[in-house]
Short mmCIF file of C-alpha atoms in Angstrom, two decimals:
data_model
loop_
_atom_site.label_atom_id
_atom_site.label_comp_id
_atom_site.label_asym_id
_atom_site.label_seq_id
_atom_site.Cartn_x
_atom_site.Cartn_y
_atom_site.Cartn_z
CA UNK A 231 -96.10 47.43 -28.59
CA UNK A 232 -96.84 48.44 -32.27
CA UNK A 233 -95.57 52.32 -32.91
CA UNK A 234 -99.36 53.72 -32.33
CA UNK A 235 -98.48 51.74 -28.52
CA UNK A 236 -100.87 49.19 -29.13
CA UNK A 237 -100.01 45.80 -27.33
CA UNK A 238 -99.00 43.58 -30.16
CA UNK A 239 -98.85 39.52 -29.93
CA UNK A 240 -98.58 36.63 -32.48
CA UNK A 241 -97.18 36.17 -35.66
CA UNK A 242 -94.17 38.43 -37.35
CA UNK A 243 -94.65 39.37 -40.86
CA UNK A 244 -92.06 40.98 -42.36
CA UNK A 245 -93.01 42.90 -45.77
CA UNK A 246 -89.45 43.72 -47.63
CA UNK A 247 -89.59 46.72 -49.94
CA UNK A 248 -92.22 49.65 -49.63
CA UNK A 249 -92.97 50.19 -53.00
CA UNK A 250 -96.69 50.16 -54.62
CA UNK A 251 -96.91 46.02 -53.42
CA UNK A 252 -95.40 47.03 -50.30
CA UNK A 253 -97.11 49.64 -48.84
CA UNK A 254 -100.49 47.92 -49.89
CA UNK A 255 -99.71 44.42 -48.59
CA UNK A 256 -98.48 46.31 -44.84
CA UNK A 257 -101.64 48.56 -44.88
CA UNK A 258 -104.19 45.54 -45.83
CA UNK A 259 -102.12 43.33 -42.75
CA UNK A 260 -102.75 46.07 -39.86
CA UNK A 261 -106.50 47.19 -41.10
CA UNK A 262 -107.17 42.89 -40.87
CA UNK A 263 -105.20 41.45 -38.00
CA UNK A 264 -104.78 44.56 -35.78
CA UNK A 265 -102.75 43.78 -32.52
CA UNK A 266 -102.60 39.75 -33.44
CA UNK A 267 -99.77 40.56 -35.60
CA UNK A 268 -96.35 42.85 -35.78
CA UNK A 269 -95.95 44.15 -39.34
CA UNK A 270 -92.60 45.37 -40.09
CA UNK A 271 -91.83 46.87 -43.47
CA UNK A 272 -88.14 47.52 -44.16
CA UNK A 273 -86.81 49.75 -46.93
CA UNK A 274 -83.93 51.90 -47.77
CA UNK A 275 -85.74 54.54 -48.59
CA UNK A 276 -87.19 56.96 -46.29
CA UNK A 277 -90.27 58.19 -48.81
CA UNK A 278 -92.51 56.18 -51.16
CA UNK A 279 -93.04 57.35 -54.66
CA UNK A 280 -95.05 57.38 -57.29
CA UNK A 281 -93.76 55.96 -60.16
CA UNK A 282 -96.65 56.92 -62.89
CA UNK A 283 -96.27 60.17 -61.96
CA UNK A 284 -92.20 60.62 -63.71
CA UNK A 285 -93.28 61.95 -67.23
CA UNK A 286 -94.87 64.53 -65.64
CA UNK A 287 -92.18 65.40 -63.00
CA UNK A 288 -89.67 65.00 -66.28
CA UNK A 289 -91.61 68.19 -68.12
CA UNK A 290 -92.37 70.27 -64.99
CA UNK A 291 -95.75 69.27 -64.47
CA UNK A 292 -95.17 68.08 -61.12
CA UNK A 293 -92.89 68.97 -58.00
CA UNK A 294 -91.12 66.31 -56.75
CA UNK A 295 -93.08 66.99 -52.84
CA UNK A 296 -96.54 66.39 -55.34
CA UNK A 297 -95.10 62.38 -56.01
CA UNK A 298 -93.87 61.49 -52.73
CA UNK A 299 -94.54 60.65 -49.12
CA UNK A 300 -92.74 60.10 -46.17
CA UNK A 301 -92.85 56.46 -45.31
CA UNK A 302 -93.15 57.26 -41.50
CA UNK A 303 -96.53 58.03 -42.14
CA UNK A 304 -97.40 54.44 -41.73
CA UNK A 305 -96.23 54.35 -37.96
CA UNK A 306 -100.38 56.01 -37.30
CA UNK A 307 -101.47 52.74 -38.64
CA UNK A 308 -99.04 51.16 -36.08
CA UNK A 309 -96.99 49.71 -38.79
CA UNK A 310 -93.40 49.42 -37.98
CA UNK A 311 -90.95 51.45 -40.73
CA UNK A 312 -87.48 50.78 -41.00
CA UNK A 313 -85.19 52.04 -43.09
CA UNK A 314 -82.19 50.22 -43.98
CA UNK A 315 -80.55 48.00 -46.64
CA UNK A 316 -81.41 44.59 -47.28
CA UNK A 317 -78.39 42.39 -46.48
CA UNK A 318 -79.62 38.63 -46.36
CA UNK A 319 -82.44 36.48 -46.44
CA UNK A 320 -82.25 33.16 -44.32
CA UNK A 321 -85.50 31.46 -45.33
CA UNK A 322 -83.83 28.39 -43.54
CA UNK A 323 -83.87 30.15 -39.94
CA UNK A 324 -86.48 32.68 -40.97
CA UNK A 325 -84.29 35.69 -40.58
CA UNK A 326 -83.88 38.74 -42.85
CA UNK A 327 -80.50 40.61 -41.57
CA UNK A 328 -80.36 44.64 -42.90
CA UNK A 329 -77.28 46.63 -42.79
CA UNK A 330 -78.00 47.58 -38.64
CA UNK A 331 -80.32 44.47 -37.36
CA UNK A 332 -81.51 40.93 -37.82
CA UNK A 333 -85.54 40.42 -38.47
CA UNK A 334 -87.27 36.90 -37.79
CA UNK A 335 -90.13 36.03 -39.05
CA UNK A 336 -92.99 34.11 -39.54
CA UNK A 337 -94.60 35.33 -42.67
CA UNK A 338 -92.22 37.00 -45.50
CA UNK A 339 -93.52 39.25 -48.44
CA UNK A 340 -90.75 40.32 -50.86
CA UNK A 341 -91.90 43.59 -52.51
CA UNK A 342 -88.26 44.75 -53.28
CA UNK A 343 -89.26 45.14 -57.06
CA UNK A 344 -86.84 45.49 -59.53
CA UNK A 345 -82.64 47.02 -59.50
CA UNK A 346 -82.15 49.59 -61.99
CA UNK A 347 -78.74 48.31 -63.43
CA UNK A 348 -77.26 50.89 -65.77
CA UNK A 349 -73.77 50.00 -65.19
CA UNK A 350 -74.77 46.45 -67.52
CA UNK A 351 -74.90 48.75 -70.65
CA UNK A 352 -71.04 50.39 -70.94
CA UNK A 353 -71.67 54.34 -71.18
CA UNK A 354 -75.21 54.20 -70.04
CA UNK A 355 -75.10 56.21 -66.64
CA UNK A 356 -72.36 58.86 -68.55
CA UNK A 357 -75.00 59.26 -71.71
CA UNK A 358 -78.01 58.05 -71.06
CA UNK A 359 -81.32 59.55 -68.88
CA UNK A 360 -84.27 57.90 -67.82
CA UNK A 361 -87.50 58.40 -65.38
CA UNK A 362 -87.21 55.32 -63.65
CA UNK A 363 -86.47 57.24 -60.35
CA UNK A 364 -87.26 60.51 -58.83
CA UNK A 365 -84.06 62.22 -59.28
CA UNK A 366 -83.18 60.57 -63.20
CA UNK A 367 -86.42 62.37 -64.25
CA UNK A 368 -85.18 65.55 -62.41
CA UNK A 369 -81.82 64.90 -64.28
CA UNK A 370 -83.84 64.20 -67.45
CA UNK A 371 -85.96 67.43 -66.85
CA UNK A 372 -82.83 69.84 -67.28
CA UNK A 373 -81.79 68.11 -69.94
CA UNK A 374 -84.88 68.58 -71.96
CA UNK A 375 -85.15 72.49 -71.17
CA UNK A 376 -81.85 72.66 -72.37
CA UNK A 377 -82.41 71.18 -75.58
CA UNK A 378 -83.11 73.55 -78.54
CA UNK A 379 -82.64 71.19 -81.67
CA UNK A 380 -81.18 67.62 -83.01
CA UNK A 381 -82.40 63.86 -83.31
CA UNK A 382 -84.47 62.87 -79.94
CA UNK A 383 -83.44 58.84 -79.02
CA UNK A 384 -85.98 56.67 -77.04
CA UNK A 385 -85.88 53.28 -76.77
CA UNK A 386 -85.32 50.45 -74.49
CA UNK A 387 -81.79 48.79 -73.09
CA UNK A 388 -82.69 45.05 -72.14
CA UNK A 389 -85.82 42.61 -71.75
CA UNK A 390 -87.91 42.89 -69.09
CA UNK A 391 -88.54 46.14 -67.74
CA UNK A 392 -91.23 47.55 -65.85
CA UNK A 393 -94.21 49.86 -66.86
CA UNK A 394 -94.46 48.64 -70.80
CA UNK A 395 -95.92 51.41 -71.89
CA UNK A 396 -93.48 54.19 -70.06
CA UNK A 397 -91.10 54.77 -72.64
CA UNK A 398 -93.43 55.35 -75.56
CA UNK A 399 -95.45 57.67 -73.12
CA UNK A 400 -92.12 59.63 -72.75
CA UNK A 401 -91.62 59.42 -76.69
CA UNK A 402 -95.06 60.97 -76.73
CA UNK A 403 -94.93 63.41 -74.31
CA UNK A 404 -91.56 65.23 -75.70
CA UNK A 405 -92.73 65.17 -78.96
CA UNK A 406 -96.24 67.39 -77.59
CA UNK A 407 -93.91 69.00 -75.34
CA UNK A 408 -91.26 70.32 -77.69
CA UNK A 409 -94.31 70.95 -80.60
CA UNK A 410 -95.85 73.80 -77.58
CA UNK A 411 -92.39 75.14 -77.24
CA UNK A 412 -92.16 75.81 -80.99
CA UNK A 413 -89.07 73.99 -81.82
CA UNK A 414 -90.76 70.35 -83.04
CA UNK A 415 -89.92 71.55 -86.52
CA UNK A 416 -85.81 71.52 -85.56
CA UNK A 417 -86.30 67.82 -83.43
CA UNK A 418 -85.85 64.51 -85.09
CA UNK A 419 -87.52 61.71 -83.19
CA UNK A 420 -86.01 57.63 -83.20
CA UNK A 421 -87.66 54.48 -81.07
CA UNK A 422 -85.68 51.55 -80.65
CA UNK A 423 -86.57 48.16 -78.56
CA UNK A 424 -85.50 44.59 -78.33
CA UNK A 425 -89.69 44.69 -78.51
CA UNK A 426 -90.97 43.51 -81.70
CA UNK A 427 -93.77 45.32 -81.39
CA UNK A 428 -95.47 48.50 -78.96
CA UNK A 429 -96.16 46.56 -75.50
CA UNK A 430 -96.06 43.58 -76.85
CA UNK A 431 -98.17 41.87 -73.64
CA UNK A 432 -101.04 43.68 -74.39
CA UNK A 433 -101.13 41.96 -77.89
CA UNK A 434 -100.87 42.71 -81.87
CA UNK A 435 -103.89 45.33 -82.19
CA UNK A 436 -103.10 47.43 -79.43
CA UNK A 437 -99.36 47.16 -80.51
CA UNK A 438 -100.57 48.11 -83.84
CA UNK A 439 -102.68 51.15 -82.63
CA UNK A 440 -99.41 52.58 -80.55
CA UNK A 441 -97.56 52.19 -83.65
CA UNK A 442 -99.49 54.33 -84.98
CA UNK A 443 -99.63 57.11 -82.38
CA UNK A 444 -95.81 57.30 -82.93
CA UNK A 445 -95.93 57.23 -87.06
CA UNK A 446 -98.61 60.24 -86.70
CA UNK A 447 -96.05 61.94 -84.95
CA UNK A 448 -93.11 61.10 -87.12
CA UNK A 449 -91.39 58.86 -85.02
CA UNK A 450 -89.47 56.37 -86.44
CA UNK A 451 -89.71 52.92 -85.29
CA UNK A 452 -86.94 50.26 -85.01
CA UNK A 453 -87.95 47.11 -83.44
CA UNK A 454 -86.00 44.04 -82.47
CA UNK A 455 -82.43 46.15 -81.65
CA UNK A 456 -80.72 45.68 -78.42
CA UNK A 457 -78.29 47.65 -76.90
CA UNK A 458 -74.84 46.95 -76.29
CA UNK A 459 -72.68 50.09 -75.88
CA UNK A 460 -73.85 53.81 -75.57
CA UNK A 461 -71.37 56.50 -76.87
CA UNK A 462 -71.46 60.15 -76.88
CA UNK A 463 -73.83 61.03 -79.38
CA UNK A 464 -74.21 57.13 -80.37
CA UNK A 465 -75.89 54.23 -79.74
CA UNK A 466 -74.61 51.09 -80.48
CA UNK A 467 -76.57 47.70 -80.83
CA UNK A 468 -75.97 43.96 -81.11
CA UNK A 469 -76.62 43.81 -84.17
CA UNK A 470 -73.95 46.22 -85.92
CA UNK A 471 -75.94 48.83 -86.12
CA UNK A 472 -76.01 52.36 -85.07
CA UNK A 473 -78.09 55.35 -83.60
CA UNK A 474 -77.15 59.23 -83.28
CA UNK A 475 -78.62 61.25 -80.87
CA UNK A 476 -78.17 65.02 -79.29
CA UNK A 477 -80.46 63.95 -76.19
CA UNK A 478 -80.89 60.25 -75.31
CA UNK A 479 -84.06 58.27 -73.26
CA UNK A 480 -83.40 54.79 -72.81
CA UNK A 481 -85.02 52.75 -70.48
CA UNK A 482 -81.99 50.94 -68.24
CA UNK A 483 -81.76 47.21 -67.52
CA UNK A 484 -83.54 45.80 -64.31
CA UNK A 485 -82.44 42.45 -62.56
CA UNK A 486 -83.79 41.19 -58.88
CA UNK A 487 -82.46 42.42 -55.83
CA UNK A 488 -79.03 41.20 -55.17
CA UNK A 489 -80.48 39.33 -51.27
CA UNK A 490 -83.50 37.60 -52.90
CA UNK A 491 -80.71 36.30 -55.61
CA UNK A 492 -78.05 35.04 -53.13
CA UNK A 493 -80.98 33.53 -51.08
CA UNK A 494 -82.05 31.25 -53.52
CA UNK A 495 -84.89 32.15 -54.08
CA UNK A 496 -84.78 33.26 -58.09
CA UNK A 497 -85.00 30.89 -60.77
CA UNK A 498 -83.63 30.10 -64.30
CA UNK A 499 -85.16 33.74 -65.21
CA UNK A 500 -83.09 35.74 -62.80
CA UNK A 501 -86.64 36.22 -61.19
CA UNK A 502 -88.64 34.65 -58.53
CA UNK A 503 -91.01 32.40 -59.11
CA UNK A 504 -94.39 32.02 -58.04
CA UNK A 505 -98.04 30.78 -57.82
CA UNK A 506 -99.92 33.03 -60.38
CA UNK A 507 -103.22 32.76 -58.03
CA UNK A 508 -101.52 32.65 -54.45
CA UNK A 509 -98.11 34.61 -55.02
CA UNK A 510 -96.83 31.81 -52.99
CA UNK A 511 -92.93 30.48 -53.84
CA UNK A 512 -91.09 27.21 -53.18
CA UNK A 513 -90.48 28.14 -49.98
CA UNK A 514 -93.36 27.46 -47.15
CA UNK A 515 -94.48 31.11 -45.82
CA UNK A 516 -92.85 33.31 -47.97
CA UNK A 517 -94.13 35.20 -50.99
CA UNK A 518 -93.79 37.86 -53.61
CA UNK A 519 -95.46 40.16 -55.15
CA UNK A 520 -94.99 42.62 -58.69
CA UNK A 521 -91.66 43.00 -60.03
CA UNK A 522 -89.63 40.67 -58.18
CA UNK A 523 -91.38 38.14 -59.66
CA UNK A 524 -91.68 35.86 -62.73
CA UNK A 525 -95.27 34.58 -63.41
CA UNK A 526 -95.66 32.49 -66.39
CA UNK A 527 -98.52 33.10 -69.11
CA UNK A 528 -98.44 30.08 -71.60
CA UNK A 529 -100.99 31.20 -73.53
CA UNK A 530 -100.52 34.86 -73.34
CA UNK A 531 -99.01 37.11 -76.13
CA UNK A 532 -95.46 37.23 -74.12
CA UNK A 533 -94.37 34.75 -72.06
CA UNK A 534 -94.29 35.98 -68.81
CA UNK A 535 -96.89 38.78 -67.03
CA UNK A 536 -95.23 42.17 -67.43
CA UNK A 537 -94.09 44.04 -64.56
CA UNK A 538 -96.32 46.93 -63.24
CA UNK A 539 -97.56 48.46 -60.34
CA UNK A 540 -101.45 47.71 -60.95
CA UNK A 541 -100.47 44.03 -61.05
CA UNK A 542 -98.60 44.41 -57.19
CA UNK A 543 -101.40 46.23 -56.07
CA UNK A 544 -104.05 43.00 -56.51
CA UNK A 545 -101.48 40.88 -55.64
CA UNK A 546 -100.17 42.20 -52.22
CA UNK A 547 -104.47 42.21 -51.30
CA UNK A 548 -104.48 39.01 -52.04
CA UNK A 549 -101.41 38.17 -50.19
CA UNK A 550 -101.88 39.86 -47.03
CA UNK A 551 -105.58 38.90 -47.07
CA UNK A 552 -104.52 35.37 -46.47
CA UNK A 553 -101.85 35.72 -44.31
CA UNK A 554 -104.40 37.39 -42.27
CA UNK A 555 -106.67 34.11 -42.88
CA UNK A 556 -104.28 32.10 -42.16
CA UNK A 557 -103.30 34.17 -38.70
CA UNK A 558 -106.64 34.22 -37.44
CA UNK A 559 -107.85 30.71 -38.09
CA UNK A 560 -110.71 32.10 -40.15
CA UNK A 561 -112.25 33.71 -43.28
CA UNK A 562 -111.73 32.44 -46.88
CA UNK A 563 -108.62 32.39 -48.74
CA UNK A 564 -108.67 34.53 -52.06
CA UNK A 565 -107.15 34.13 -55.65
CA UNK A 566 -105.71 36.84 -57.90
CA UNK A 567 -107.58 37.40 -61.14
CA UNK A 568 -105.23 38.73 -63.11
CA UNK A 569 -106.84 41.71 -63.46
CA UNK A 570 -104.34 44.91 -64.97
CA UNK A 571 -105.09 48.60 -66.46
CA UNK A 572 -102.66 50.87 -67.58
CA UNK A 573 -102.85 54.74 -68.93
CA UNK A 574 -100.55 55.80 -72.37
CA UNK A 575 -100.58 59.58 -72.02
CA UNK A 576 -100.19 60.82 -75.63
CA UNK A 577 -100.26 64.47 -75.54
CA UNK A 578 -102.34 67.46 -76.20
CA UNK A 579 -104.07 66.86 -72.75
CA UNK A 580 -105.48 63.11 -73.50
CA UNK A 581 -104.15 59.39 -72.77
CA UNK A 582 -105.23 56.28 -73.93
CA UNK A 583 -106.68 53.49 -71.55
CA UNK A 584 -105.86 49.57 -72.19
CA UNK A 585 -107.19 46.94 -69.49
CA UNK A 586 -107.25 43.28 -69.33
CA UNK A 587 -107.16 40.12 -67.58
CA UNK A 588 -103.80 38.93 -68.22
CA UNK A 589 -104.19 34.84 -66.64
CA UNK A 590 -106.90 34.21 -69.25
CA UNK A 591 -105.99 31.84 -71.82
CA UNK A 592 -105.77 34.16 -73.96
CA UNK A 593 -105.61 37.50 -72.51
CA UNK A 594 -108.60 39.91 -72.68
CA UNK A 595 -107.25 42.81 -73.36
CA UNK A 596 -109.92 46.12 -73.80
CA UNK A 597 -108.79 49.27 -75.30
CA UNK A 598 -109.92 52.89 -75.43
CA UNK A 599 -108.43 55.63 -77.89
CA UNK A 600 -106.77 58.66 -76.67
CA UNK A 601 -109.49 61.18 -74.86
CA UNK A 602 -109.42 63.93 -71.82
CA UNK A 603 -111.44 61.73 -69.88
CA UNK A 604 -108.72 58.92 -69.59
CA UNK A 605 -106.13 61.87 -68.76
CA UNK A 606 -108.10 63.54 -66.11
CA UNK A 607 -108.75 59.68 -64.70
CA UNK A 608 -104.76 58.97 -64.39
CA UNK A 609 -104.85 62.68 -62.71
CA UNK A 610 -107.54 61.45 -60.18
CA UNK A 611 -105.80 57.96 -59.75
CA UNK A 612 -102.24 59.99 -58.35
CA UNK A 613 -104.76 61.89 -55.98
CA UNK A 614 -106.55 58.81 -54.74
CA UNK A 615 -102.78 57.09 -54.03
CA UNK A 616 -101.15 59.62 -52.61
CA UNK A 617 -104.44 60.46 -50.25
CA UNK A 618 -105.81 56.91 -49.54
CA UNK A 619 -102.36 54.86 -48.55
CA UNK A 620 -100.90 58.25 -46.47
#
């Protein structure tokens, strides 16, 4: 029986993580194979969130109950919801083992994403705030009302991280934010990167054009630094050289999952690889899907695809669509396109739009200035996710 009661026979997929790839790859499974297969999706948390949605939580534009839903709504679509910690993955005796119970399988979908690691930068978690998670961009939220004058820090720890273009939204965003509450005339803004350029994966021109959103607002721009100790008031890079700061952003390092590392199944990159059209791995029957992964562009303007939630979206539809080919013995299998979009909100009401297709030698990348239009779209995307997949 499924958690609707249904009678459920077949095949056991088991969908690890119930993040954006997650929850889309789980949904897509039940709406195409019904009661021929039991899809389990195991998480540690008990809500999903929405991820695009943290600059706004971090500046009081959203309640934390606006960006999040309980992952037990999924049990309607008879969906099976578990929460609990990832322990192992056997992909030798198809077996996933969480903190409380072992999981066979016959299909595996690693959606786990990407670790937050701020404990690889010494003083980051004492010094440092971020909107990577619901409750750092609460954190980050007091900080910033608290603030009344000084030199504003945003950059980025460590190489890759996900949502390119999240940190010089936030850059953007305080700067509008603390020009309404009056004070922009007492706030110093500094950007630092490893980058050597604004989102480098969407190319030079766009990178260009970002550049010059933060110039028009003052804020200075030091590519090519990364970070290697964070000090009250300081920031300390590789190089030798040196940033002060009265409040601090900085994006914190990410690595794979600590299971899908000691299973084998990441490569040279610290990442798993996988089929760019398929999402398929090494291993027969399991895949992955958005962050967890490392998918190779040769020809695009950074080496590998950048990690963001659009790209797990088309990915876990193309995953769980053939799965559910596979399951039923029918249909035709399906490739990912590459396809991406992303919004920049710059302030004043308006974001930019960039899209592309990112597995095209090279990229085709399409971009759109600043404009209400593109904000009020992001506004309508949050509604359509947290309506549609709840």
């Amino acid at each position: 029986m499924d958690p609707r009661g249904v009678a459920v026979s077949g095949e056991r997929i088991l969908v690890l993580g119930a993040g954006i790839g997650g929850l889309v790859a789980s949904s897509v499974l039940k709406e195409e194979l019904g009661g021929r297969a039991r899809v389990t999706v195991i998480d540690r948390k008990t809500h999903f969130q929405f991820p695009p949605s943290y600059p706004w939580l971090m500046l009081g534009l959203r309640r934390p109950d606006q960006v999040q839903r309980s992952l037990g709504a999924l049990r309607r679509r008879g969906i099976e919801v578990v929460n609990d910690e990832i322990v192992s993955i056997n992909t030798g005796s198809r077996v996933v083992r969480t903190a409380g119970r072992e999981f066979p399988y016959d299909h595996l979908i690693l959606a786990m994403g990407a670790d937050l690691v701020p404990d690889a930068v010494p003083g980051f978690r004492e010094h440092a705030h971020h909107v990577y998670d619901l409750d750092a961009a609460l954190r980050f939220k007091g900080a910033i009302e608290r603030f009344e004058a000084g030199t504003v820090a945003v950059g980025v720890a460590r190489l890759p991280f996900k949502c390119p273009a999240a940190p010089y939204e936030v850059a953007l965003l305080l700067h509008d934010h603390f020009t309404k509450r009056g004070i922009i005339d007492r706030v110093r803004f500094e950007f630092f990167t490893p980058e050597g350029q604004p989102v480098p994966s969407v190319g030079p021109e766009v990178g260009a054009k970002v550049l010059g959103f933060l110039r028009s607002k003052g804020i200075a721009y030091r590519p090519k630094l990364k970070v290697s100790e964070i000090e009250a008031e300081r920031v300390r890079f590789e190089s030798g050289e040196t940033i002060l700061y009265d409040l601090l952003f900085c994006v914190p390092p990410h690595r794979a999952p600590k299971a899908v590392v000691e299973a084998g199944l990441a490569d040279e990159t610290g990442w798993v690889a996988v089929n760019p059209r398929t999402l398929e791995t090494r291993v027969a029957g399991v895949y992955a899907v958005g962050d967890v992964t490392a998918l190779p562009t040769p020809k695009g303007f950074v080496p590998f695809l950048p990690k963001a939630g659009v790209f797990a979206h088309g990915q876990a539809e193309v995953v769980a669509h053939n799965i559910a080919v596979r399951v039923k013995g029918r249909g035709r299998p399906t490739e990912w396109d590459g396809k991406g979009a992303c919004f920049l909100e710059t302030g004043r009401g308006q974001s930019a739009f960039v899209r592309g297709r990112f597995l095209e030698e090279p990229p085709k990348v399409e971009f759109y200035m600043p404009g209400r239009t593109w904000h009020m779209q992001k506004a309508l995307f949050e509604k359509y996710w947290m309506h549609h997949w709840f």
